[in-house]
PDB file of C-alpha atoms and ligand atoms in Angstrom:
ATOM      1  CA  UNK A 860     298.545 -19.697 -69.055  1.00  0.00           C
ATOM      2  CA  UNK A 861     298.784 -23.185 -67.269  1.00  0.00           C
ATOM      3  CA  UNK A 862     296.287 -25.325 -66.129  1.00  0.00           C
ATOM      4  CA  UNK A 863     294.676 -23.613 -63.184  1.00  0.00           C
ATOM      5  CA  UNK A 864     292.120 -25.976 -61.180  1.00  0.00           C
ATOM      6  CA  UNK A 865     290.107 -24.021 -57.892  1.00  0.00           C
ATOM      7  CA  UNK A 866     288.379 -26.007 -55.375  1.00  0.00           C
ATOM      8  CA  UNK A 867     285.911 -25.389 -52.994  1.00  0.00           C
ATOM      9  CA  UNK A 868     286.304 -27.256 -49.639  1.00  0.00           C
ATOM     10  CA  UNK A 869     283.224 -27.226 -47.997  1.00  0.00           C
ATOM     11  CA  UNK A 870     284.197 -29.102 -44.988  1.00  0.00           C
ATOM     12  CA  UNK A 871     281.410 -30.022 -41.802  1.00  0.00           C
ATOM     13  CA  UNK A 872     279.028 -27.130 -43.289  1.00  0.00           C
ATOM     14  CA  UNK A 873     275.877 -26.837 -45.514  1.00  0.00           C
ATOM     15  CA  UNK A 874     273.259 -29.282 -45.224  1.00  0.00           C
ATOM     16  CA  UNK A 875     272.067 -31.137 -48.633  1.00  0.00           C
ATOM     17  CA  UNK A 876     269.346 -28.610 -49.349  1.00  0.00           C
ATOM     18  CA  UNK A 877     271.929 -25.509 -48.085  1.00  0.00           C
ATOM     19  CA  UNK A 878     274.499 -27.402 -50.773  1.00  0.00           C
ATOM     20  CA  UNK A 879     271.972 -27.577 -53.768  1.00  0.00           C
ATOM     21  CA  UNK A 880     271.019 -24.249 -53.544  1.00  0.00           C
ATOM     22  CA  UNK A 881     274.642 -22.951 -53.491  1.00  0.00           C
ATOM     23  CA  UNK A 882     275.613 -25.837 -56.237  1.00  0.00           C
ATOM     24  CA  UNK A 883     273.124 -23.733 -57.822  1.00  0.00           C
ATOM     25  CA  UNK A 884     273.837 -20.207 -57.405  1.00  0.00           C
ATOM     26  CA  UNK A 885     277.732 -21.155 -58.766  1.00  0.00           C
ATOM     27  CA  UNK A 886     276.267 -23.141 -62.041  1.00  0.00           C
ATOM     28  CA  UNK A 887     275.068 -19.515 -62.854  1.00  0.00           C
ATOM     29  CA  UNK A 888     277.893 -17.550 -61.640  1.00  0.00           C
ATOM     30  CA  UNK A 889     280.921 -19.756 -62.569  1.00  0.00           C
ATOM     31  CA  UNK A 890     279.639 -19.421 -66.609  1.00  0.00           C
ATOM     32  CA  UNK A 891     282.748 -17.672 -68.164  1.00  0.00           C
ATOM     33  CA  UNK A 892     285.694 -18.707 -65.502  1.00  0.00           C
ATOM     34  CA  UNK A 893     288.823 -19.575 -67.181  1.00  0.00           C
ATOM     35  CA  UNK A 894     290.239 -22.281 -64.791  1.00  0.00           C
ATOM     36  CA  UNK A 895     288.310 -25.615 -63.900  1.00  0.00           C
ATOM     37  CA  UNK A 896     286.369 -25.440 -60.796  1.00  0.00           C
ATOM     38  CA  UNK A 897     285.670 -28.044 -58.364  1.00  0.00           C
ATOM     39  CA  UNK A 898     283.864 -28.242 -55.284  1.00  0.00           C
ATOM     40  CA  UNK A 899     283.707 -30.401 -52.532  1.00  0.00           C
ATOM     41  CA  UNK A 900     280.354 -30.893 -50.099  1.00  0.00           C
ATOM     42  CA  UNK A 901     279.965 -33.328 -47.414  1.00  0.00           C
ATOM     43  CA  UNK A 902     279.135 -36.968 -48.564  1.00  0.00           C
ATOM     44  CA  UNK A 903     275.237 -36.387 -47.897  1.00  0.00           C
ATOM     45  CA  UNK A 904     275.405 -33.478 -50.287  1.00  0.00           C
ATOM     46  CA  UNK A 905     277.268 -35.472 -52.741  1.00  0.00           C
ATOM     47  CA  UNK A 906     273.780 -36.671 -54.948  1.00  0.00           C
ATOM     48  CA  UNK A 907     271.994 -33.585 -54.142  1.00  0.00           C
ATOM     49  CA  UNK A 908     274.626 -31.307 -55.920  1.00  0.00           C
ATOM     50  CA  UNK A 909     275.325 -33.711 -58.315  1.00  0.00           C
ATOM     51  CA  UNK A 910     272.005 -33.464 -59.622  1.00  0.00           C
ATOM     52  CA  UNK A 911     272.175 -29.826 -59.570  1.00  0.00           C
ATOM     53  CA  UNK A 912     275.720 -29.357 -61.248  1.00  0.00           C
ATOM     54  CA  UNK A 913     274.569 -31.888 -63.872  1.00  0.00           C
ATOM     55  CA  UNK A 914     275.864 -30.857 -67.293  1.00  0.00           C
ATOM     56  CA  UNK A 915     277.600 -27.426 -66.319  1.00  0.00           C
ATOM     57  CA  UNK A 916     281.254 -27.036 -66.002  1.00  0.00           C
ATOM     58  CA  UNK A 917     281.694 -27.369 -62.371  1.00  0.00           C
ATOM     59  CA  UNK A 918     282.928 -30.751 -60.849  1.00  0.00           C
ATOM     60  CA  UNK A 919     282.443 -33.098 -58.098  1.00  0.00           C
ATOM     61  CA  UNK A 920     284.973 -33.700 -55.381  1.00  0.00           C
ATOM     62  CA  UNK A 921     284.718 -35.968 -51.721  1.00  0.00           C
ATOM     63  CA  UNK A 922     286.432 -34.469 -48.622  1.00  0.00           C
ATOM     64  CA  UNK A 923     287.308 -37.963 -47.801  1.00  0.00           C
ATOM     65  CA  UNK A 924     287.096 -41.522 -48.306  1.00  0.00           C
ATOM     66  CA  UNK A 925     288.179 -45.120 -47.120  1.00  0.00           C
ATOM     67  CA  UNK A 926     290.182 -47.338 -48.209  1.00  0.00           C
ATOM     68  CA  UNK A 927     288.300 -49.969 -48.269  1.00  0.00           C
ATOM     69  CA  UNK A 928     286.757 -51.367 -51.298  1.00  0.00           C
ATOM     70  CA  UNK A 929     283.712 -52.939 -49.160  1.00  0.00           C
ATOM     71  CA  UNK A 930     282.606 -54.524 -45.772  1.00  0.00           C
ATOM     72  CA  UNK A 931     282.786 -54.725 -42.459  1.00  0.00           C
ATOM     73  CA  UNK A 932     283.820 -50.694 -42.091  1.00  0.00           C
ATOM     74  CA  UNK A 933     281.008 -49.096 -40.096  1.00  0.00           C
ATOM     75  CA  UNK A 934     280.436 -45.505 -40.808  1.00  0.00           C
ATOM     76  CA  UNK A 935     282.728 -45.617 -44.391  1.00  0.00           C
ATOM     77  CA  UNK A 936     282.319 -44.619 -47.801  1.00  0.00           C
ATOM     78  CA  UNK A 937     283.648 -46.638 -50.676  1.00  0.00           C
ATOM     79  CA  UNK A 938     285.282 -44.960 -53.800  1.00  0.00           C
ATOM     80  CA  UNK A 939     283.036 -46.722 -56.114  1.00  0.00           C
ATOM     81  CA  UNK A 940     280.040 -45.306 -53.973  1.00  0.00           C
ATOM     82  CA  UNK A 941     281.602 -41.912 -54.214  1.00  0.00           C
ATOM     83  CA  UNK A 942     282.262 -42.821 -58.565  1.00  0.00           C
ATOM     84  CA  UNK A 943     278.276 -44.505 -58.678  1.00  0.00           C
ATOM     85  CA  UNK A 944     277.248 -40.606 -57.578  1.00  0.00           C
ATOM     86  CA  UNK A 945     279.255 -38.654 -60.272  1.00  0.00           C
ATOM     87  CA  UNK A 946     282.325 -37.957 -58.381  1.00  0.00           C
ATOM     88  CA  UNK A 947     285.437 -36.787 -59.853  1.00  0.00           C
ATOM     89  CA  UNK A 948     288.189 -36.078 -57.203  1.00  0.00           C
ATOM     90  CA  UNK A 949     289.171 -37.042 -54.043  1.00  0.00           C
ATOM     91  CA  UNK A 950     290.389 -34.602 -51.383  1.00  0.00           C
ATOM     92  CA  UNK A 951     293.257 -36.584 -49.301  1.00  0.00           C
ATOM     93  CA  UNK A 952     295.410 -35.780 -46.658  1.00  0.00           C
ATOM     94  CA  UNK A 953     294.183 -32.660 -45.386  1.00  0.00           C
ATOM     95  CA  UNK A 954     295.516 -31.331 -42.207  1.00  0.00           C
ATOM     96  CA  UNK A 955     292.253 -31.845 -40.607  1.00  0.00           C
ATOM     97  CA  UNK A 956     292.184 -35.426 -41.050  1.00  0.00           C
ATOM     98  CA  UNK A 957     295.243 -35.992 -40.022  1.00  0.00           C
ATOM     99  CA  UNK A 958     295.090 -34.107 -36.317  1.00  0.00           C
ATOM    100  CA  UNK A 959     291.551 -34.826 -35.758  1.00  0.00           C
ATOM    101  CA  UNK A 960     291.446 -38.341 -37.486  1.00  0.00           C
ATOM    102  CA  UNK A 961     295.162 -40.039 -36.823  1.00  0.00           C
ATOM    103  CA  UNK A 962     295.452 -40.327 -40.552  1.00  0.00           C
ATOM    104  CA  UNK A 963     299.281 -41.216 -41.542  1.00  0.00           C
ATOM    105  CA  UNK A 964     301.314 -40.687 -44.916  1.00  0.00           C
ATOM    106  CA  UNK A 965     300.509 -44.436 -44.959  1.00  0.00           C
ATOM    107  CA  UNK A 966     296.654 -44.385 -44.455  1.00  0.00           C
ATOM    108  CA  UNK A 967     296.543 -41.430 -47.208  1.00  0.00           C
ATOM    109  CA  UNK A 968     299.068 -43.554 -49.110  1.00  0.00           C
ATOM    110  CA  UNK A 969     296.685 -45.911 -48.669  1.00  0.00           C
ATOM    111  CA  UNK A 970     293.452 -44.177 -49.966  1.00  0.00           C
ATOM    112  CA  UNK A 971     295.395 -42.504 -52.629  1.00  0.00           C
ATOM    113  CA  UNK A 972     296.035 -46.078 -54.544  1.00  0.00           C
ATOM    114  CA  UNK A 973     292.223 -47.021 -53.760  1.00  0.00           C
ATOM    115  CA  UNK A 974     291.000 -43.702 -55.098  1.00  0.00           C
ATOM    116  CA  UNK A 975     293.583 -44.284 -58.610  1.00  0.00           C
ATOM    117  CA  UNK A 976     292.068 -47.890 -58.773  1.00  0.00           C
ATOM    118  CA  UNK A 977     288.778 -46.782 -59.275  1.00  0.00           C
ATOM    119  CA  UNK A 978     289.220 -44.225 -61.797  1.00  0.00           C
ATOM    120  CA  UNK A 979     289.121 -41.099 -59.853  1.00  0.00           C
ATOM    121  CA  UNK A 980     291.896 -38.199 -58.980  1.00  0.00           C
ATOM    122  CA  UNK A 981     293.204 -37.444 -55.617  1.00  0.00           C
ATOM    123  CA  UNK A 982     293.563 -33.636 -54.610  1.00  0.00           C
ATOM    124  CA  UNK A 983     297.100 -34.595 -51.907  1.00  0.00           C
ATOM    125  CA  UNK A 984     297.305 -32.214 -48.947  1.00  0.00           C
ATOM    126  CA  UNK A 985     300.485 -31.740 -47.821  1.00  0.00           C
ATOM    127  CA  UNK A 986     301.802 -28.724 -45.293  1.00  0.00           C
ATOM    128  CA  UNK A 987     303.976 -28.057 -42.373  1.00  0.00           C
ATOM    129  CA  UNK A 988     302.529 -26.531 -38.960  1.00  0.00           C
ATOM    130  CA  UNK A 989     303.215 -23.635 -37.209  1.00  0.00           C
ATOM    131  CA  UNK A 990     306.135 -25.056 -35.235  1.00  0.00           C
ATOM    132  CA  UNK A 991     307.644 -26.529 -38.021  1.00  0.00           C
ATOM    133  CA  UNK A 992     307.644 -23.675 -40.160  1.00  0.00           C
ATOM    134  CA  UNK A 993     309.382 -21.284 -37.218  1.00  0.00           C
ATOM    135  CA  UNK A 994     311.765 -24.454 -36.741  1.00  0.00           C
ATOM    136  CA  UNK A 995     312.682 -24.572 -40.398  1.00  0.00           C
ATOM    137  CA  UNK A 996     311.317 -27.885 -41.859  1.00  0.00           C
ATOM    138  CA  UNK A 997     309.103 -26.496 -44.053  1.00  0.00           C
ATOM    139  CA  UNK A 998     310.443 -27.815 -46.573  1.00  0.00           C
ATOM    140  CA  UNK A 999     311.582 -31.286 -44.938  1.00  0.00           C
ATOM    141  CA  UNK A1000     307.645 -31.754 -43.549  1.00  0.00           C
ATOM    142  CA  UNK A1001     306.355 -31.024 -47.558  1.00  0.00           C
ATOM    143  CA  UNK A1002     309.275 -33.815 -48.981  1.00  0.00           C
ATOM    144  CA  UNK A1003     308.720 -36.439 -46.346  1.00  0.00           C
ATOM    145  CA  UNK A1004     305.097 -36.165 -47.029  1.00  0.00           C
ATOM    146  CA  UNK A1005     305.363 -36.264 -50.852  1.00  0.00           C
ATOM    147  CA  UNK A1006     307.636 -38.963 -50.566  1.00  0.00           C
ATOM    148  CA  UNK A1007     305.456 -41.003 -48.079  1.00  0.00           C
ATOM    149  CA  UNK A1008     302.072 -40.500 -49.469  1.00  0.00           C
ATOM    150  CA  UNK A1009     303.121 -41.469 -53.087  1.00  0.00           C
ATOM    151  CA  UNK A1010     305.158 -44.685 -52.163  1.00  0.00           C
ATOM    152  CA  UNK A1011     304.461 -47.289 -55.134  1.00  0.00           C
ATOM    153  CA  UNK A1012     302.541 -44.845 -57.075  1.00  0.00           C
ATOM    154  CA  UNK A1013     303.740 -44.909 -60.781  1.00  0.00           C
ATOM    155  CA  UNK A1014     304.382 -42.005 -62.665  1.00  0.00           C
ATOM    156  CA  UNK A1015     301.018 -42.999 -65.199  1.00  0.00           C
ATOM    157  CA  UNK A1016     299.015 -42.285 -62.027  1.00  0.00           C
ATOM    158  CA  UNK A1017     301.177 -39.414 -60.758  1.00  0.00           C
ATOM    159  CA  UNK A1018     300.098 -37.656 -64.163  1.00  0.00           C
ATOM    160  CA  UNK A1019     296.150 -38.060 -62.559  1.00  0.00           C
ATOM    161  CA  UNK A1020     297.130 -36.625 -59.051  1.00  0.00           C
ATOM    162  CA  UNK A1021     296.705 -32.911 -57.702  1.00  0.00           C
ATOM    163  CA  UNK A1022     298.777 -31.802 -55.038  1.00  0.00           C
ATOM    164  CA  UNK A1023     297.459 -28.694 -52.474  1.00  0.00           C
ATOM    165  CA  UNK A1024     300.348 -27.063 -50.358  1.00  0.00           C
ATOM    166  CA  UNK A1025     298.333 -25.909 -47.278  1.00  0.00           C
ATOM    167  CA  UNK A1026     300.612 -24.843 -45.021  1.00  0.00           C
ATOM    168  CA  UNK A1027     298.564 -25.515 -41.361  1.00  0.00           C
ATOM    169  CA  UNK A1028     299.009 -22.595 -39.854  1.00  0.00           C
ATOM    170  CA  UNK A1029     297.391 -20.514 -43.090  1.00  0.00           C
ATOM    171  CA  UNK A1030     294.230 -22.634 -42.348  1.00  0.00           C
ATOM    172  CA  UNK A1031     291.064 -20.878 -41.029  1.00  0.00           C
ATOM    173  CA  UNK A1032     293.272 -18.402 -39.703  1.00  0.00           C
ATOM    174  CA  UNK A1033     293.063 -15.493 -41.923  1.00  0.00           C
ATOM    175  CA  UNK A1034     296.882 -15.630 -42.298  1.00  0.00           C
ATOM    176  CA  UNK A1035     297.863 -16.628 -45.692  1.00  0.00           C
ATOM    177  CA  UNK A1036     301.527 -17.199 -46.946  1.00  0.00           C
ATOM    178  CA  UNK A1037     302.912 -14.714 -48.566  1.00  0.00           C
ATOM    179  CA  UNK A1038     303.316 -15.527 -52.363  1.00  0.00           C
ATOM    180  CA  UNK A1039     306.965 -15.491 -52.140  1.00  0.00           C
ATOM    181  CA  UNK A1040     306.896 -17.659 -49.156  1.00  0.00           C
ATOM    182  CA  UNK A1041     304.282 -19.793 -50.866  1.00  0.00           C
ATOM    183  CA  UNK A1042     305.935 -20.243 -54.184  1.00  0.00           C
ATOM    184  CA  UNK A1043     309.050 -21.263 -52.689  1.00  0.00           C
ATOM    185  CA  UNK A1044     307.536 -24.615 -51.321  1.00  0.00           C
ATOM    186  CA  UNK A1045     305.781 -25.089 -54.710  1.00  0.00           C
ATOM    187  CA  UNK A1046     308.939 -25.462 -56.016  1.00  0.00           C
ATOM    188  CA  UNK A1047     310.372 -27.368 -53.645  1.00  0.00           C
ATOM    189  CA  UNK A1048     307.507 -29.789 -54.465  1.00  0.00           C
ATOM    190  CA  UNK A1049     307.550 -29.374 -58.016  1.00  0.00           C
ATOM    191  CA  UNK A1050     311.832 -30.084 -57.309  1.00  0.00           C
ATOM    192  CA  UNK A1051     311.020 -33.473 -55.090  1.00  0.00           C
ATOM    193  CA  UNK A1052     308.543 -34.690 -57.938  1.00  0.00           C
ATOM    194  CA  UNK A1053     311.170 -34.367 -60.359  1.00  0.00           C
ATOM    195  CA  UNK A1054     313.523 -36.510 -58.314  1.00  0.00           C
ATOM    196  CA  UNK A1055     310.695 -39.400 -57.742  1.00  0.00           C
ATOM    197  CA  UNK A1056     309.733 -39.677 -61.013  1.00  0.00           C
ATOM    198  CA  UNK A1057     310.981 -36.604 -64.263  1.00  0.00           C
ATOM    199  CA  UNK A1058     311.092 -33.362 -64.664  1.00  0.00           C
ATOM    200  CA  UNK A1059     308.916 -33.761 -67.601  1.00  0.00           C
ATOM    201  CA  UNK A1060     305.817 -35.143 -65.184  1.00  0.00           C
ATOM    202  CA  UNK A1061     306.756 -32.493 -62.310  1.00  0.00           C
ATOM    203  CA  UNK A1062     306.009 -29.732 -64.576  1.00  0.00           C
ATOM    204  CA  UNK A1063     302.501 -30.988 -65.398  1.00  0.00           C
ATOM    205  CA  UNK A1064     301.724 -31.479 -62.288  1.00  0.00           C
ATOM    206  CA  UNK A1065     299.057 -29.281 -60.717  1.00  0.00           C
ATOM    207  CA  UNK A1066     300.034 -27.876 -56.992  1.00  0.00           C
ATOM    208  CA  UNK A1067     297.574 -25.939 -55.706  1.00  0.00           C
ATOM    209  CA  UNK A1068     298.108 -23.526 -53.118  1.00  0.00           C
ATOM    210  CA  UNK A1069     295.541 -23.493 -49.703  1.00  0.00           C
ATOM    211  CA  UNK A1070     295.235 -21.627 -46.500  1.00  0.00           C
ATOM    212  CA  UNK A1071     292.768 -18.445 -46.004  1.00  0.00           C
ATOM    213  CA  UNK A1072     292.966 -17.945 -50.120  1.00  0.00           C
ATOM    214  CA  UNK A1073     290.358 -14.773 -50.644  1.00  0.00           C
ATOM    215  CA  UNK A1074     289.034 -12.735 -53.454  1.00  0.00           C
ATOM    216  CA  UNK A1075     291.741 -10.431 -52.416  1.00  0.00           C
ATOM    217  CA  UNK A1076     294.332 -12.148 -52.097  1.00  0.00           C
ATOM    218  CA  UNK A1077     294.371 -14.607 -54.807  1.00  0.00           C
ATOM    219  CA  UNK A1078     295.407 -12.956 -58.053  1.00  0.00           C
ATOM    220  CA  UNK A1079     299.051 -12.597 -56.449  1.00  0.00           C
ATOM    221  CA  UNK A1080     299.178 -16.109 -55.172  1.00  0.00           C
ATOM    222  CA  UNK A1081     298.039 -17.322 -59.264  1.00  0.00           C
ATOM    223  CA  UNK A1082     300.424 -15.081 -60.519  1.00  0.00           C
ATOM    224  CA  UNK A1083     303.500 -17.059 -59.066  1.00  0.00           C
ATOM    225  CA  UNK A1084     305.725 -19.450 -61.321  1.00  0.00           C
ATOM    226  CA  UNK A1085     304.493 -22.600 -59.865  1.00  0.00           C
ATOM    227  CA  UNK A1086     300.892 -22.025 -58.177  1.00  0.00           C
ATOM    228  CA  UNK A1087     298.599 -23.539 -60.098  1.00  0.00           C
ATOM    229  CA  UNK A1088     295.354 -22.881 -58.198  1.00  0.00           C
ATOM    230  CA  UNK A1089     293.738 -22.882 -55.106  1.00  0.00           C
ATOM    231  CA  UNK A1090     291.950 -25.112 -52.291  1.00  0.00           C
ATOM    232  CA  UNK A1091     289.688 -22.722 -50.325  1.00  0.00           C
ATOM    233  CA  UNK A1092     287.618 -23.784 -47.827  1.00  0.00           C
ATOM    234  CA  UNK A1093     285.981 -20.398 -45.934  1.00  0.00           C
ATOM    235  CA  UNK A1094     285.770 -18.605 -48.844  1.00  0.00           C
ATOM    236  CA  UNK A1095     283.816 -20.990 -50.889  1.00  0.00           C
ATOM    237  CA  UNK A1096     281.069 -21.025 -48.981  1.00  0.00           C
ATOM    238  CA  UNK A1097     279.702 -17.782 -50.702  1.00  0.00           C
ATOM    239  CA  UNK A1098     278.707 -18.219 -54.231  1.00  0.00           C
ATOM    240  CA  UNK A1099     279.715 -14.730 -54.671  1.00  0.00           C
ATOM    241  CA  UNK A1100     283.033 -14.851 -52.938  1.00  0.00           C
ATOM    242  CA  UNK A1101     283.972 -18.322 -54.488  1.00  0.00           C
ATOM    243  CA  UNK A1102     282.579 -16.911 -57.964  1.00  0.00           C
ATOM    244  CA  UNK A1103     284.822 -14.074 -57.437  1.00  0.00           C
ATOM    245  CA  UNK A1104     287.872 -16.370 -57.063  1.00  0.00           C
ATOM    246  CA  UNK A1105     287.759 -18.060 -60.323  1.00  0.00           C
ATOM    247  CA  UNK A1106     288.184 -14.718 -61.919  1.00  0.00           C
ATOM    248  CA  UNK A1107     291.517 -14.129 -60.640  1.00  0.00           C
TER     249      UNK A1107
HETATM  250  P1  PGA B2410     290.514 -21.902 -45.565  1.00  0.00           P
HETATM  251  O1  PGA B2410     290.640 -23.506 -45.694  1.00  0.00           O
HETATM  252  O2  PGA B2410     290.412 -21.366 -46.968  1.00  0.00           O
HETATM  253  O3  PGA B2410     289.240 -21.673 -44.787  1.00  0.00           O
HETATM  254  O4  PGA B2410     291.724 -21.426 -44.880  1.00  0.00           O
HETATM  255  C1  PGA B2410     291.465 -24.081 -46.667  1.00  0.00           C
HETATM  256  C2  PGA B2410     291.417 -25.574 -46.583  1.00  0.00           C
HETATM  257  O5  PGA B2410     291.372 -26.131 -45.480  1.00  0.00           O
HETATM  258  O6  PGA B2410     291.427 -26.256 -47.630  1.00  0.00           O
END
């Protein structure tokens, strides 16, 4: 078995007190999984659940960060804030950010070399929409993307990136790609790595599969050649649920 790495996605829910006492339940309940397992709770949750997740196996992620390494940026967090509080990963890119936020391959290009600079991993969203998808450019949206977002990124801190295929339409919908259908961009990915930088490095790389992922749907999606986890966002709201994930 490959690496496998699940992540939670907590998104605009759970306030700090809601997020420690679900950081809490899944300390307990995430004892024996065999994948690592990371979750993600809104930047005011961030030293609340750190606290809690303190010296278990579960790790920290951001939804989001700028930039910026400091000043005049009303409103932003700094990656060194986010590394000061215990965090691990970065979540980048998602689909959410970019239609509700205007955020380009070059502003996630952007945050992806400030996250690398101080230390910590990005988790890259990539993933066509609906209309793309029926149109055909699945694969086209997922290469132009790849290609974008990791301009001037060296293959040293490729090794440290994540990549989550979300396709947008799978999001929130209850609609999940088929494994087959998922798979297929995986590779396609795993294929458009191997052109931008070796083989070698595209076969390490972890490409996580997102987009209505449940605790019965998952074992199918893991058991596919190149899916190498999950980035959930509904169903890791539930300790239960999510705890039920990492047993896939
Ligand atoms: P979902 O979200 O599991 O609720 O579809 C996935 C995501 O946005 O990462």
């Amino acid at each position: 078995m490959g690496r496998y790495i699940i992540a939670g996605n907590w998104k605009l829910n759970k306030t700090p007190s809601e997020a420690g006492e679900l950081a809490k339940a899944l300390t307990e309940q995430t004892v024996g999984a065999g994948c690592e397992v990371v979750i993600a709770p809104s930047h005011v949750a961030l030293a609340r659940v750190a606290e809690v997740i303190r010296g278990s196996r579960i790790k920290l992620a951001a939804q989001n960060v700028s930039q910026h390494s400091e000043g005049a940026y009303t409103g932003e967090t700094s990656v060194s804030m986010l590394k000061d509080l215990g965090v691990e990963y970065v979540i980048l890119g998602h689909s959410e950010r970019r239609q509700y936020y205007g955020e380009t391959n070059q502003i996630i290009n952007a945050k992806i070399k400030a996250v690398l600079a101080g230390g910590l991993k990005p988790i890259l969203c990539i993933g066509e929409l609906l209309e793309e998808r029926e149109e055909g450019k699945a694969a086209t949206v997922c290469r132009t993307q790849l290609e974008q977002s990791l301009a001037g990124i060296s293959a040293a801190d490729m090794a440290e990136i994540v990549i989550a295929y979300e396709p947008v339409w799978a999001i929130g919908t209850g609609k999940t790609a088929s494994p087959e259908d998922a798979n297929e961009i995986h590779v396609i990915c795993r294929e458009k790595l191997a052109s931008l930088y070796s083989e070698e490095l595209a076969g390490r790389v972890v490409i996580q599969y997102g987009g209505s992922v449940k605790p019965d749907n998952v074992r199918a999606l893991m058991a596919k050649s190149d899916i190498n986890g999950a980035l959930v966002g509904g169903a890791s709201l539930d300790a239960a649920s999510f705890a039920s994930l990492l047993r896939f």
